[in-house]
C-alpha cells in the first residue's frame, strides 16, 4: 500500500472513477492525507489527477477541487468534455481520460519502482501488464465493497497488489459533506 523506503512511486488517479468508488462507499476523500500517505518513506515522483471538465460553464463543482489539487502538489491533467447526440437523439457527454493515463504511466515507468493506479476500469488491465513488463510494481486502488463492485476482476487480478478503498478510508477519508469534492478544510495551505 505505502511505498518502501527509497522506492520511487507515482500516483495515477482516474478522478471520475475514484469519485464514483468513494461515492459508492458513501465517503469523501481528503487529498492532502492521500498525498501524505503515499509520501511515506518513499519518494513520490509525481501524483497525477485526471479529469474531464465542462468548458464555458460559469461555475463547475469540479473547479475548486482541480484548483486545489493543482496548487497543492498534484499534476492535474484535464481535457474538455465532448458533447454528442446518441442514436435515440439524446444529448450526452463523454470525458474519458484513459489514453492520457496510459501515456503518462508508460512514459514515467522507466523512472519508477511502483505505480499506484486509482481506478477500477478493466480497460487498464493491458496497461498494467505493459508497465509490469518494464519492471514496475503496480498497485490498484478501488473497491469490491460497493454494489456493484467498482473494480473489474481482470484489473484486480493483473495488479501486483489490490488495495480496498474502504480500508484506506480511516487514513484518507473525511467526514461526508454535501459537496463531496474532497477539499481539505483550509483551502490553500
Short mmCIF file of N, CA and C in Angstrom, two decimals:
data_model
loop_
_atom_site.label_atom_id
_atom_site.label_comp_id
_atom_site.label_asym_id
_atom_site.label_seq_id
_atom_site.Cartn_x
_atom_site.Cartn_y
_atom_site.Cartn_z
N UNK A 1 0.83 -1.19 0.00
CA UNK A 1 0.00 0.00 0.00
C UNK A 1 0.87 1.25 0.00
N UNK A 2 1.68 1.46 1.02
CA UNK A 2 2.56 2.62 1.05
C UNK A 2 3.91 2.21 0.48
N UNK A 3 4.69 3.17 0.04
CA UNK A 3 5.97 2.85 -0.59
C UNK A 3 6.98 2.29 0.41
N UNK A 4 7.91 1.53 -0.11
CA UNK A 4 9.04 1.06 0.68
C UNK A 4 10.07 2.19 0.76
N UNK A 5 10.96 2.17 1.76
CA UNK A 5 11.97 3.23 1.87
C UNK A 5 12.76 3.38 0.57
N UNK A 6 12.84 4.60 0.08
CA UNK A 6 13.60 4.90 -1.13
C UNK A 6 12.91 4.54 -2.43
N UNK A 7 11.77 3.90 -2.36
CA UNK A 7 11.06 3.47 -3.57
C UNK A 7 10.47 4.68 -4.31
N UNK A 8 10.70 4.72 -5.61
CA UNK A 8 10.17 5.80 -6.45
C UNK A 8 8.75 5.42 -6.87
N UNK A 9 7.78 6.22 -6.40
CA UNK A 9 6.36 5.93 -6.59
C UNK A 9 5.68 7.08 -7.32
N UNK A 10 4.68 6.74 -8.13
CA UNK A 10 3.82 7.74 -8.74
C UNK A 10 2.37 7.30 -8.59
N UNK A 11 1.49 8.28 -8.37
CA UNK A 11 0.06 8.04 -8.27
C UNK A 11 -0.60 8.46 -9.58
N UNK A 12 -1.52 7.65 -10.05
CA UNK A 12 -2.29 7.93 -11.26
C UNK A 12 -3.76 7.81 -10.87
N UNK A 13 -4.42 8.95 -10.69
CA UNK A 13 -5.78 8.98 -10.17
C UNK A 13 -6.77 9.29 -11.29
N UNK A 14 -7.58 8.31 -11.62
CA UNK A 14 -8.70 8.47 -12.56
C UNK A 14 -9.80 9.16 -11.75
N UNK A 15 -9.88 10.48 -11.85
CA UNK A 15 -10.75 11.27 -11.00
C UNK A 15 -12.20 10.82 -10.99
N UNK A 16 -12.79 10.61 -12.16
CA UNK A 16 -14.19 10.21 -12.23
C UNK A 16 -14.40 8.84 -11.61
N UNK A 17 -13.47 7.93 -11.85
CA UNK A 17 -13.60 6.57 -11.32
C UNK A 17 -13.44 6.57 -9.80
N UNK A 18 -12.47 7.31 -9.29
CA UNK A 18 -12.27 7.38 -7.84
C UNK A 18 -13.46 8.05 -7.17
N UNK A 19 -13.99 9.08 -7.77
CA UNK A 19 -15.17 9.77 -7.23
C UNK A 19 -16.34 8.79 -7.13
N UNK A 20 -16.55 7.99 -8.18
CA UNK A 20 -17.65 7.01 -8.18
C UNK A 20 -17.45 5.97 -7.09
N UNK A 21 -16.23 5.49 -6.93
CA UNK A 21 -15.95 4.48 -5.92
C UNK A 21 -16.17 5.05 -4.51
N UNK A 22 -15.69 6.26 -4.27
CA UNK A 22 -15.87 6.89 -2.95
C UNK A 22 -17.35 7.14 -2.68
N UNK A 23 -18.05 7.60 -3.69
CA UNK A 23 -19.49 7.85 -3.54
C UNK A 23 -20.24 6.54 -3.25
N UNK A 24 -19.85 5.46 -3.92
CA UNK A 24 -20.49 4.16 -3.69
C UNK A 24 -20.26 3.70 -2.25
N UNK A 25 -19.17 4.15 -1.64
CA UNK A 25 -18.87 3.82 -0.24
C UNK A 25 -19.41 4.88 0.72
N UNK A 26 -20.12 5.87 0.17
CA UNK A 26 -20.67 6.99 0.94
C UNK A 26 -19.56 7.71 1.71
N UNK A 27 -18.47 8.00 1.01
CA UNK A 27 -17.30 8.61 1.65
C UNK A 27 -16.80 9.79 0.84
N UNK A 28 -16.13 10.68 1.52
CA UNK A 28 -15.38 11.77 0.89
C UNK A 28 -13.91 11.50 1.16
N UNK A 29 -13.06 12.00 0.27
CA UNK A 29 -11.62 11.79 0.42
C UNK A 29 -10.93 13.10 0.73
N UNK A 30 -9.88 13.01 1.51
CA UNK A 30 -9.03 14.16 1.81
C UNK A 30 -7.74 13.95 1.02
N UNK A 31 -7.59 14.73 -0.05
CA UNK A 31 -6.45 14.53 -0.95
C UNK A 31 -5.12 14.93 -0.32
N UNK A 32 -5.14 15.79 0.68
CA UNK A 32 -3.90 16.12 1.39
C UNK A 32 -3.42 14.88 2.15
N UNK A 33 -4.34 14.20 2.83
CA UNK A 33 -3.98 12.99 3.56
C UNK A 33 -3.53 11.89 2.59
N UNK A 34 -4.16 11.81 1.44
CA UNK A 34 -3.77 10.80 0.46
C UNK A 34 -2.33 11.03 0.01
N UNK A 35 -1.99 12.28 -0.26
CA UNK A 35 -0.63 12.63 -0.67
C UNK A 35 0.36 12.29 0.44
N UNK A 36 0.03 12.63 1.68
CA UNK A 36 0.91 12.34 2.81
C UNK A 36 1.11 10.83 2.99
N UNK A 37 0.03 10.06 2.81
CA UNK A 37 0.12 8.61 2.96
C UNK A 37 1.13 8.03 1.98
N UNK A 38 1.08 8.47 0.74
CA UNK A 38 1.96 7.89 -0.26
C UNK A 38 3.35 8.52 -0.29
N UNK A 39 3.53 9.64 0.38
CA UNK A 39 4.89 10.16 0.51
C UNK A 39 5.66 9.26 1.45
N UNK A 40 5.01 8.85 2.54
CA UNK A 40 5.59 7.89 3.48
C UNK A 40 7.10 7.94 3.54
N UNK A 41 7.72 6.77 3.43
CA UNK A 41 9.17 6.66 3.45
C UNK A 41 9.76 6.68 2.05
N UNK A 42 8.92 6.56 1.04
CA UNK A 42 9.40 6.51 -0.34
C UNK A 42 9.56 7.89 -0.94
N UNK A 43 9.85 7.89 -2.22
CA UNK A 43 9.99 9.13 -2.98
C UNK A 43 8.79 9.23 -3.91
N UNK A 44 7.92 10.19 -3.64
CA UNK A 44 6.75 10.39 -4.50
C UNK A 44 7.20 11.23 -5.69
N UNK A 45 7.39 10.56 -6.82
CA UNK A 45 7.88 11.21 -8.03
C UNK A 45 6.83 12.16 -8.59
N UNK A 46 5.59 11.71 -8.61
CA UNK A 46 4.51 12.51 -9.19
C UNK A 46 3.18 11.98 -8.69
N UNK A 47 2.21 12.87 -8.56
CA UNK A 47 0.83 12.49 -8.24
C UNK A 47 -0.06 13.14 -9.29
N UNK A 48 -0.53 12.32 -10.22
CA UNK A 48 -1.39 12.81 -11.30
C UNK A 48 -2.85 12.67 -10.90
N UNK A 49 -3.65 13.65 -11.31
CA UNK A 49 -5.10 13.58 -11.16
C UNK A 49 -5.70 13.93 -12.52
N UNK A 50 -6.51 13.01 -13.05
CA UNK A 50 -7.08 13.15 -14.39
C UNK A 50 -8.58 13.38 -14.30
N UNK A 51 -9.06 14.38 -15.04
CA UNK A 51 -10.50 14.62 -15.08
C UNK A 51 -10.88 15.41 -16.33
N UNK A 52 -12.06 15.14 -16.81
CA UNK A 52 -12.62 15.93 -17.92
C UNK A 52 -13.40 17.10 -17.31
N UNK A 53 -13.37 18.23 -17.98
CA UNK A 53 -14.05 19.42 -17.48
C UNK A 53 -14.99 19.97 -18.54
N UNK A 54 -16.08 20.55 -18.07
CA UNK A 54 -17.04 21.18 -18.98
C UNK A 54 -16.59 22.62 -19.17
N UNK A 55 -16.29 22.98 -20.41
CA UNK A 55 -15.84 24.34 -20.70
C UNK A 55 -17.03 25.26 -20.87
N UNK A 56 -16.83 26.51 -20.52
CA UNK A 56 -17.83 27.53 -20.75
C UNK A 56 -18.89 27.64 -19.67
N UNK A 57 -18.84 26.81 -18.64
CA UNK A 57 -19.80 26.93 -17.55
C UNK A 57 -19.34 28.02 -16.59
N UNK A 58 -20.30 28.80 -16.10
CA UNK A 58 -20.00 29.85 -15.14
C UNK A 58 -19.38 29.26 -13.87
N UNK A 59 -19.99 28.20 -13.36
CA UNK A 59 -19.46 27.54 -12.18
C UNK A 59 -19.51 26.03 -12.38
N UNK A 60 -18.43 25.37 -12.06
CA UNK A 60 -18.38 23.91 -12.09
C UNK A 60 -18.01 23.44 -10.69
N UNK A 61 -18.75 22.47 -10.14
CA UNK A 61 -18.40 21.97 -8.81
C UNK A 61 -17.02 21.32 -8.78
N UNK A 62 -16.48 20.98 -9.93
CA UNK A 62 -15.17 20.35 -10.01
C UNK A 62 -14.03 21.38 -9.95
N UNK A 63 -14.31 22.61 -10.33
CA UNK A 63 -13.25 23.63 -10.42
C UNK A 63 -12.51 23.87 -9.11
N UNK A 64 -13.20 24.01 -7.96
CA UNK A 64 -12.44 24.21 -6.71
C UNK A 64 -11.48 23.05 -6.40
N UNK A 65 -11.92 21.82 -6.67
CA UNK A 65 -11.06 20.67 -6.43
C UNK A 65 -9.86 20.69 -7.37
N UNK A 66 -10.08 20.93 -8.64
CA UNK A 66 -8.99 20.96 -9.63
C UNK A 66 -7.99 22.05 -9.26
N UNK A 67 -8.49 23.22 -8.89
CA UNK A 67 -7.60 24.32 -8.48
C UNK A 67 -6.79 23.95 -7.24
N UNK A 68 -7.45 23.37 -6.23
CA UNK A 68 -6.76 23.00 -5.01
C UNK A 68 -5.68 21.96 -5.31
N UNK A 69 -6.02 20.92 -6.07
CA UNK A 69 -5.05 19.87 -6.40
C UNK A 69 -3.84 20.45 -7.11
N UNK A 70 -4.09 21.31 -8.09
CA UNK A 70 -3.02 21.93 -8.87
C UNK A 70 -2.12 22.78 -7.98
N UNK A 71 -2.68 23.47 -7.03
CA UNK A 71 -1.94 24.35 -6.13
C UNK A 71 -1.17 23.56 -5.06
N UNK A 72 -1.61 22.33 -4.78
CA UNK A 72 -1.06 21.57 -3.66
C UNK A 72 -0.30 20.30 -4.05
N UNK A 73 0.39 20.33 -5.17
CA UNK A 73 1.34 19.27 -5.47
C UNK A 73 0.90 18.20 -6.44
N UNK A 74 -0.32 18.26 -6.94
CA UNK A 74 -0.77 17.29 -7.92
C UNK A 74 -0.51 17.82 -9.32
N UNK A 75 -0.20 16.93 -10.24
CA UNK A 75 -0.15 17.28 -11.66
C UNK A 75 -1.53 16.99 -12.21
N UNK A 76 -2.29 18.03 -12.46
CA UNK A 76 -3.68 17.88 -12.90
C UNK A 76 -3.71 17.85 -14.42
N UNK A 77 -4.33 16.80 -14.95
CA UNK A 77 -4.47 16.65 -16.39
C UNK A 77 -5.96 16.71 -16.71
N UNK A 78 -6.33 17.70 -17.52
CA UNK A 78 -7.74 17.85 -17.88
C UNK A 78 -7.89 17.88 -19.40
N UNK A 79 -9.10 17.64 -19.81
CA UNK A 79 -9.46 17.85 -21.20
C UNK A 79 -10.95 18.17 -21.23
N UNK A 80 -11.39 18.87 -22.27
CA UNK A 80 -12.81 19.24 -22.32
C UNK A 80 -13.71 18.02 -22.54
N UNK A 81 -14.86 18.07 -21.90
CA UNK A 81 -15.90 17.08 -22.13
C UNK A 81 -16.40 17.25 -23.56
N UNK A 82 -16.66 16.13 -24.22
CA UNK A 82 -17.23 16.19 -25.58
C UNK A 82 -18.72 15.96 -25.48
N UNK A 83 -19.47 16.76 -26.21
CA UNK A 83 -20.93 16.61 -26.26
C UNK A 83 -21.30 15.95 -27.58
N UNK A 84 -22.24 15.02 -27.51
CA UNK A 84 -22.71 14.35 -28.73
C UNK A 84 -24.16 13.93 -28.55
N UNK A 85 -24.79 13.55 -29.64
CA UNK A 85 -26.16 13.07 -29.61
C UNK A 85 -26.14 11.57 -29.91
N UNK A 86 -26.77 10.79 -29.03
CA UNK A 86 -26.77 9.33 -29.23
C UNK A 86 -27.80 8.92 -30.28
N UNK A 87 -27.88 7.62 -30.54
CA UNK A 87 -28.77 7.09 -31.57
C UNK A 87 -30.24 7.40 -31.31
N UNK A 88 -30.62 7.59 -30.05
CA UNK A 88 -32.01 7.92 -29.71
C UNK A 88 -32.26 9.43 -29.70
N UNK A 89 -31.26 10.21 -30.07
CA UNK A 89 -31.41 11.66 -30.14
C UNK A 89 -31.19 12.39 -28.82
N UNK A 90 -30.69 11.67 -27.80
CA UNK A 90 -30.43 12.30 -26.50
C UNK A 90 -29.05 12.93 -26.48
N UNK A 91 -28.95 14.07 -25.84
CA UNK A 91 -27.67 14.75 -25.69
C UNK A 91 -26.87 14.03 -24.60
N UNK A 92 -25.61 13.71 -24.90
CA UNK A 92 -24.73 13.01 -23.98
C UNK A 92 -23.40 13.74 -23.88
N UNK A 93 -22.66 13.42 -22.82
CA UNK A 93 -21.31 13.94 -22.67
C UNK A 93 -20.35 12.77 -22.48
N UNK A 94 -19.10 12.99 -22.88
CA UNK A 94 -18.07 11.96 -22.75
C UNK A 94 -16.77 12.64 -22.35
N UNK A 95 -16.07 12.05 -21.39
CA UNK A 95 -14.82 12.65 -20.94
C UNK A 95 -13.82 11.60 -20.49
N UNK A 96 -13.56 10.64 -21.32
CA UNK A 96 -12.68 9.54 -20.99
C UNK A 96 -11.22 9.99 -20.96
N UNK A 97 -10.50 9.65 -19.89
CA UNK A 97 -9.11 10.05 -19.72
C UNK A 97 -8.14 8.87 -19.83
N UNK A 98 -8.60 7.73 -20.34
CA UNK A 98 -7.79 6.52 -20.39
C UNK A 98 -6.48 6.69 -21.15
N UNK A 99 -6.51 7.34 -22.29
CA UNK A 99 -5.29 7.50 -23.09
C UNK A 99 -4.27 8.36 -22.36
N UNK A 100 -4.73 9.42 -21.74
CA UNK A 100 -3.81 10.31 -21.00
C UNK A 100 -3.13 9.55 -19.86
N UNK A 101 -3.91 8.75 -19.14
CA UNK A 101 -3.35 7.96 -18.04
C UNK A 101 -2.32 6.96 -18.59
N UNK A 102 -2.68 6.27 -19.66
CA UNK A 102 -1.80 5.25 -20.23
C UNK A 102 -0.49 5.86 -20.72
N UNK A 103 -0.57 6.97 -21.43
CA UNK A 103 0.64 7.60 -21.96
C UNK A 103 1.55 8.05 -20.82
N UNK A 104 0.98 8.72 -19.82
CA UNK A 104 1.80 9.20 -18.70
C UNK A 104 2.42 8.06 -17.91
N UNK A 105 1.67 6.99 -17.67
CA UNK A 105 2.21 5.88 -16.91
C UNK A 105 3.34 5.19 -17.67
N UNK A 106 3.15 4.99 -18.96
CA UNK A 106 4.19 4.35 -19.76
C UNK A 106 5.44 5.24 -19.89
N UNK A 107 5.25 6.55 -20.04
CA UNK A 107 6.39 7.46 -20.15
C UNK A 107 7.17 7.54 -18.85
N UNK A 108 6.50 7.48 -17.72
CA UNK A 108 7.16 7.62 -16.42
C UNK A 108 7.73 6.29 -15.91
N UNK A 109 7.26 5.18 -16.44
CA UNK A 109 7.66 3.85 -15.95
C UNK A 109 9.17 3.65 -15.80
N UNK A 110 10.01 4.10 -16.73
CA UNK A 110 11.45 3.87 -16.54
C UNK A 110 12.04 4.55 -15.30
N UNK A 111 11.34 5.53 -14.74
CA UNK A 111 11.82 6.24 -13.57
C UNK A 111 11.08 5.86 -12.29
N UNK A 112 10.34 4.72 -12.34
CA UNK A 112 9.53 4.31 -11.20
C UNK A 112 9.88 2.90 -10.73
N UNK A 113 9.62 2.67 -9.45
CA UNK A 113 9.63 1.33 -8.88
C UNK A 113 8.20 0.84 -8.65
N UNK A 114 7.29 1.80 -8.44
CA UNK A 114 5.93 1.47 -8.02
C UNK A 114 4.95 2.49 -8.61
N UNK A 115 3.94 1.99 -9.31
CA UNK A 115 2.85 2.84 -9.82
C UNK A 115 1.58 2.46 -9.07
N UNK A 116 0.86 3.47 -8.60
CA UNK A 116 -0.40 3.24 -7.90
C UNK A 116 -1.51 3.83 -8.75
N UNK A 117 -2.40 2.98 -9.23
CA UNK A 117 -3.50 3.37 -10.09
C UNK A 117 -4.79 3.39 -9.30
N UNK A 118 -5.40 4.55 -9.19
CA UNK A 118 -6.69 4.69 -8.52
C UNK A 118 -7.77 4.61 -9.59
N UNK A 119 -8.19 3.40 -9.90
CA UNK A 119 -9.25 3.18 -10.88
C UNK A 119 -9.63 1.71 -10.83
N UNK A 120 -10.86 1.44 -11.19
CA UNK A 120 -11.32 0.06 -11.28
C UNK A 120 -11.64 -0.34 -12.71
N UNK A 121 -11.29 0.52 -13.65
CA UNK A 121 -11.63 0.33 -15.06
C UNK A 121 -10.84 -0.83 -15.67
N UNK A 122 -11.56 -1.85 -16.12
CA UNK A 122 -10.93 -3.03 -16.71
C UNK A 122 -10.13 -2.73 -17.96
N UNK A 123 -10.38 -1.60 -18.61
CA UNK A 123 -9.60 -1.23 -19.79
C UNK A 123 -8.12 -1.04 -19.46
N UNK A 124 -7.79 -0.83 -18.18
CA UNK A 124 -6.40 -0.62 -17.78
C UNK A 124 -5.62 -1.92 -17.58
N UNK A 125 -6.25 -3.06 -17.72
CA UNK A 125 -5.55 -4.33 -17.50
C UNK A 125 -4.30 -4.44 -18.36
N UNK A 126 -4.42 -4.14 -19.64
CA UNK A 126 -3.27 -4.24 -20.55
C UNK A 126 -2.20 -3.21 -20.22
N UNK A 127 -2.60 -2.02 -19.81
CA UNK A 127 -1.64 -1.01 -19.38
C UNK A 127 -0.84 -1.51 -18.19
N UNK A 128 -1.52 -2.07 -17.20
CA UNK A 128 -0.83 -2.60 -16.02
C UNK A 128 0.16 -3.67 -16.43
N UNK A 129 -0.24 -4.55 -17.31
CA UNK A 129 0.65 -5.60 -17.80
C UNK A 129 1.89 -5.01 -18.48
N UNK A 130 1.70 -3.99 -19.31
CA UNK A 130 2.82 -3.36 -20.02
C UNK A 130 3.78 -2.67 -19.06
N UNK A 131 3.25 -2.01 -18.04
CA UNK A 131 4.09 -1.33 -17.05
C UNK A 131 4.84 -2.36 -16.20
N UNK A 132 4.19 -3.45 -15.86
CA UNK A 132 4.86 -4.52 -15.12
C UNK A 132 6.02 -5.11 -15.93
N UNK A 133 5.83 -5.21 -17.25
CA UNK A 133 6.89 -5.75 -18.11
C UNK A 133 8.13 -4.85 -18.11
N UNK A 134 7.95 -3.59 -17.71
CA UNK A 134 9.08 -2.66 -17.60
C UNK A 134 9.71 -2.71 -16.20
N UNK A 135 9.26 -3.65 -15.38
CA UNK A 135 9.85 -3.83 -14.05
C UNK A 135 9.22 -3.00 -12.95
N UNK A 136 8.06 -2.43 -13.21
CA UNK A 136 7.39 -1.58 -12.22
C UNK A 136 6.30 -2.39 -11.51
N UNK A 137 6.29 -2.31 -10.20
CA UNK A 137 5.23 -2.94 -9.41
C UNK A 137 3.99 -2.04 -9.49
N UNK A 138 2.82 -2.64 -9.71
CA UNK A 138 1.59 -1.85 -9.86
C UNK A 138 0.57 -2.25 -8.80
N UNK A 139 0.11 -1.24 -8.06
CA UNK A 139 -0.96 -1.41 -7.09
C UNK A 139 -2.19 -0.72 -7.66
N UNK A 140 -3.33 -1.38 -7.55
CA UNK A 140 -4.60 -0.79 -7.98
C UNK A 140 -5.44 -0.54 -6.74
N UNK A 141 -6.03 0.67 -6.66
CA UNK A 141 -6.89 1.04 -5.54
C UNK A 141 -8.30 1.27 -6.09
N UNK A 142 -9.25 0.52 -5.55
CA UNK A 142 -10.67 0.65 -5.91
C UNK A 142 -11.46 -0.08 -4.83
N UNK A 143 -12.69 -0.49 -5.15
CA UNK A 143 -13.47 -1.16 -4.12
C UNK A 143 -14.28 -2.35 -4.64
N UNK A 144 -14.28 -3.37 -3.83
CA UNK A 144 -15.16 -4.54 -4.01
C UNK A 144 -16.37 -4.44 -3.08
N UNK A 145 -16.32 -3.50 -2.15
CA UNK A 145 -17.32 -3.43 -1.08
C UNK A 145 -18.54 -2.59 -1.43
N UNK A 146 -18.68 -2.21 -2.68
CA UNK A 146 -19.86 -1.47 -3.11
C UNK A 146 -20.74 -2.40 -3.93
N UNK A 147 -21.97 -2.00 -4.14
CA UNK A 147 -22.87 -2.76 -5.00
C UNK A 147 -23.27 -1.90 -6.18
N UNK A 148 -22.84 -2.20 -7.39
CA UNK A 148 -21.94 -3.30 -7.73
C UNK A 148 -20.49 -2.91 -7.38
N UNK A 149 -19.59 -3.90 -7.35
CA UNK A 149 -18.17 -3.58 -7.11
C UNK A 149 -17.65 -2.62 -8.19
N UNK A 150 -16.74 -1.74 -7.81
CA UNK A 150 -16.21 -0.74 -8.73
C UNK A 150 -14.94 -1.20 -9.44
N UNK A 151 -14.43 -2.37 -9.08
CA UNK A 151 -13.18 -2.87 -9.66
C UNK A 151 -13.49 -4.01 -10.62
N UNK A 152 -12.93 -3.93 -11.82
CA UNK A 152 -13.06 -5.02 -12.78
C UNK A 152 -12.17 -6.17 -12.33
N UNK A 153 -12.70 -7.38 -12.38
CA UNK A 153 -11.97 -8.54 -11.91
C UNK A 153 -10.64 -8.71 -12.65
N UNK A 154 -10.63 -8.48 -13.97
CA UNK A 154 -9.40 -8.67 -14.74
C UNK A 154 -8.31 -7.66 -14.34
N UNK A 155 -8.69 -6.46 -13.96
CA UNK A 155 -7.71 -5.47 -13.50
C UNK A 155 -7.16 -5.87 -12.13
N UNK A 156 -8.03 -6.27 -11.25
CA UNK A 156 -7.61 -6.69 -9.91
C UNK A 156 -6.65 -7.87 -9.97
N UNK A 157 -6.92 -8.82 -10.85
CA UNK A 157 -6.06 -10.00 -10.97
C UNK A 157 -4.70 -9.66 -11.60
N UNK A 158 -4.67 -8.68 -12.50
CA UNK A 158 -3.42 -8.32 -13.17
C UNK A 158 -2.47 -7.55 -12.25
N UNK A 159 -3.03 -6.76 -11.35
CA UNK A 159 -2.21 -5.92 -10.47
C UNK A 159 -1.34 -6.77 -9.56
N UNK A 160 -0.20 -6.22 -9.19
CA UNK A 160 0.66 -6.87 -8.20
C UNK A 160 0.00 -6.85 -6.83
N UNK A 161 -0.75 -5.80 -6.57
CA UNK A 161 -1.47 -5.68 -5.30
C UNK A 161 -2.77 -4.92 -5.56
N UNK A 162 -3.79 -5.30 -4.81
CA UNK A 162 -5.07 -4.59 -4.84
C UNK A 162 -5.30 -4.03 -3.45
N UNK A 163 -5.61 -2.74 -3.38
CA UNK A 163 -5.92 -2.10 -2.10
C UNK A 163 -7.39 -1.72 -2.12
N UNK A 164 -8.10 -2.20 -1.13
CA UNK A 164 -9.52 -1.88 -0.98
C UNK A 164 -9.65 -0.44 -0.49
N UNK A 165 -10.33 0.39 -1.28
CA UNK A 165 -10.50 1.80 -0.92
C UNK A 165 -11.15 1.95 0.45
N UNK A 166 -12.11 1.10 0.76
CA UNK A 166 -12.78 1.18 2.07
C UNK A 166 -11.77 1.02 3.22
N UNK A 167 -10.74 0.21 3.01
CA UNK A 167 -9.72 0.01 4.05
C UNK A 167 -8.81 1.23 4.21
N UNK A 168 -8.73 2.07 3.19
CA UNK A 168 -7.92 3.29 3.27
C UNK A 168 -8.67 4.46 3.91
N UNK A 169 -9.99 4.35 3.99
CA UNK A 169 -10.79 5.49 4.48
C UNK A 169 -10.39 5.99 5.86
N UNK A 170 -9.98 5.13 6.81
CA UNK A 170 -9.52 5.69 8.08
C UNK A 170 -8.31 6.62 7.92
N UNK A 171 -7.50 6.39 6.88
CA UNK A 171 -6.30 7.21 6.65
C UNK A 171 -6.54 8.39 5.72
N UNK A 172 -7.43 8.25 4.73
CA UNK A 172 -7.59 9.31 3.72
C UNK A 172 -9.02 9.83 3.60
N UNK A 173 -9.92 9.32 4.43
CA UNK A 173 -11.30 9.79 4.38
C UNK A 173 -11.48 11.02 5.24
N UNK A 174 -12.64 11.61 5.10
CA UNK A 174 -13.01 12.74 5.96
C UNK A 174 -14.51 12.73 6.11
N UNK A 175 -15.03 13.45 7.08
CA UNK A 175 -16.48 13.46 7.26
C UNK A 175 -17.21 13.88 5.98
N UNK A 176 -18.28 13.20 5.68
CA UNK A 176 -19.07 13.45 4.47
C UNK A 176 -19.67 14.85 4.51
N UNK A 177 -19.55 15.56 3.37
CA UNK A 177 -20.16 16.89 3.23
C UNK A 177 -21.15 16.83 2.09
N UNK A 178 -21.91 17.88 1.93
CA UNK A 178 -22.90 17.89 0.84
C UNK A 178 -22.22 18.00 -0.52
N UNK A 179 -21.10 18.74 -0.58
CA UNK A 179 -20.41 18.91 -1.87
C UNK A 179 -19.65 17.69 -2.31
N UNK A 180 -18.97 17.06 -1.38
CA UNK A 180 -18.27 15.83 -1.67
C UNK A 180 -17.06 15.96 -2.58
N UNK A 181 -16.50 17.18 -2.70
CA UNK A 181 -15.41 17.36 -3.65
C UNK A 181 -14.05 16.95 -3.10
N UNK A 182 -13.93 16.77 -1.80
CA UNK A 182 -12.66 16.27 -1.27
C UNK A 182 -11.64 17.33 -0.93
N UNK A 183 -12.06 18.57 -0.77
CA UNK A 183 -11.12 19.62 -0.40
C UNK A 183 -10.84 19.56 1.09
N UNK A 184 -9.60 19.73 1.49
CA UNK A 184 -9.31 19.87 2.91
C UNK A 184 -10.01 21.11 3.46
N UNK A 185 -10.16 21.18 4.73
CA UNK A 185 -10.91 22.28 5.35
C UNK A 185 -10.31 23.66 5.05
N UNK A 186 -8.99 23.82 5.19
CA UNK A 186 -8.37 25.10 4.88
C UNK A 186 -7.88 25.03 3.44
N UNK A 187 -8.53 25.77 2.58
CA UNK A 187 -8.44 25.61 1.13
C UNK A 187 -7.06 25.61 0.52
N UNK A 188 -6.13 26.47 0.94
CA UNK A 188 -4.88 26.58 0.20
C UNK A 188 -3.63 26.47 1.05
N UNK A 189 -3.70 25.73 2.14
CA UNK A 189 -2.49 25.63 2.96
C UNK A 189 -1.68 24.44 2.57
#
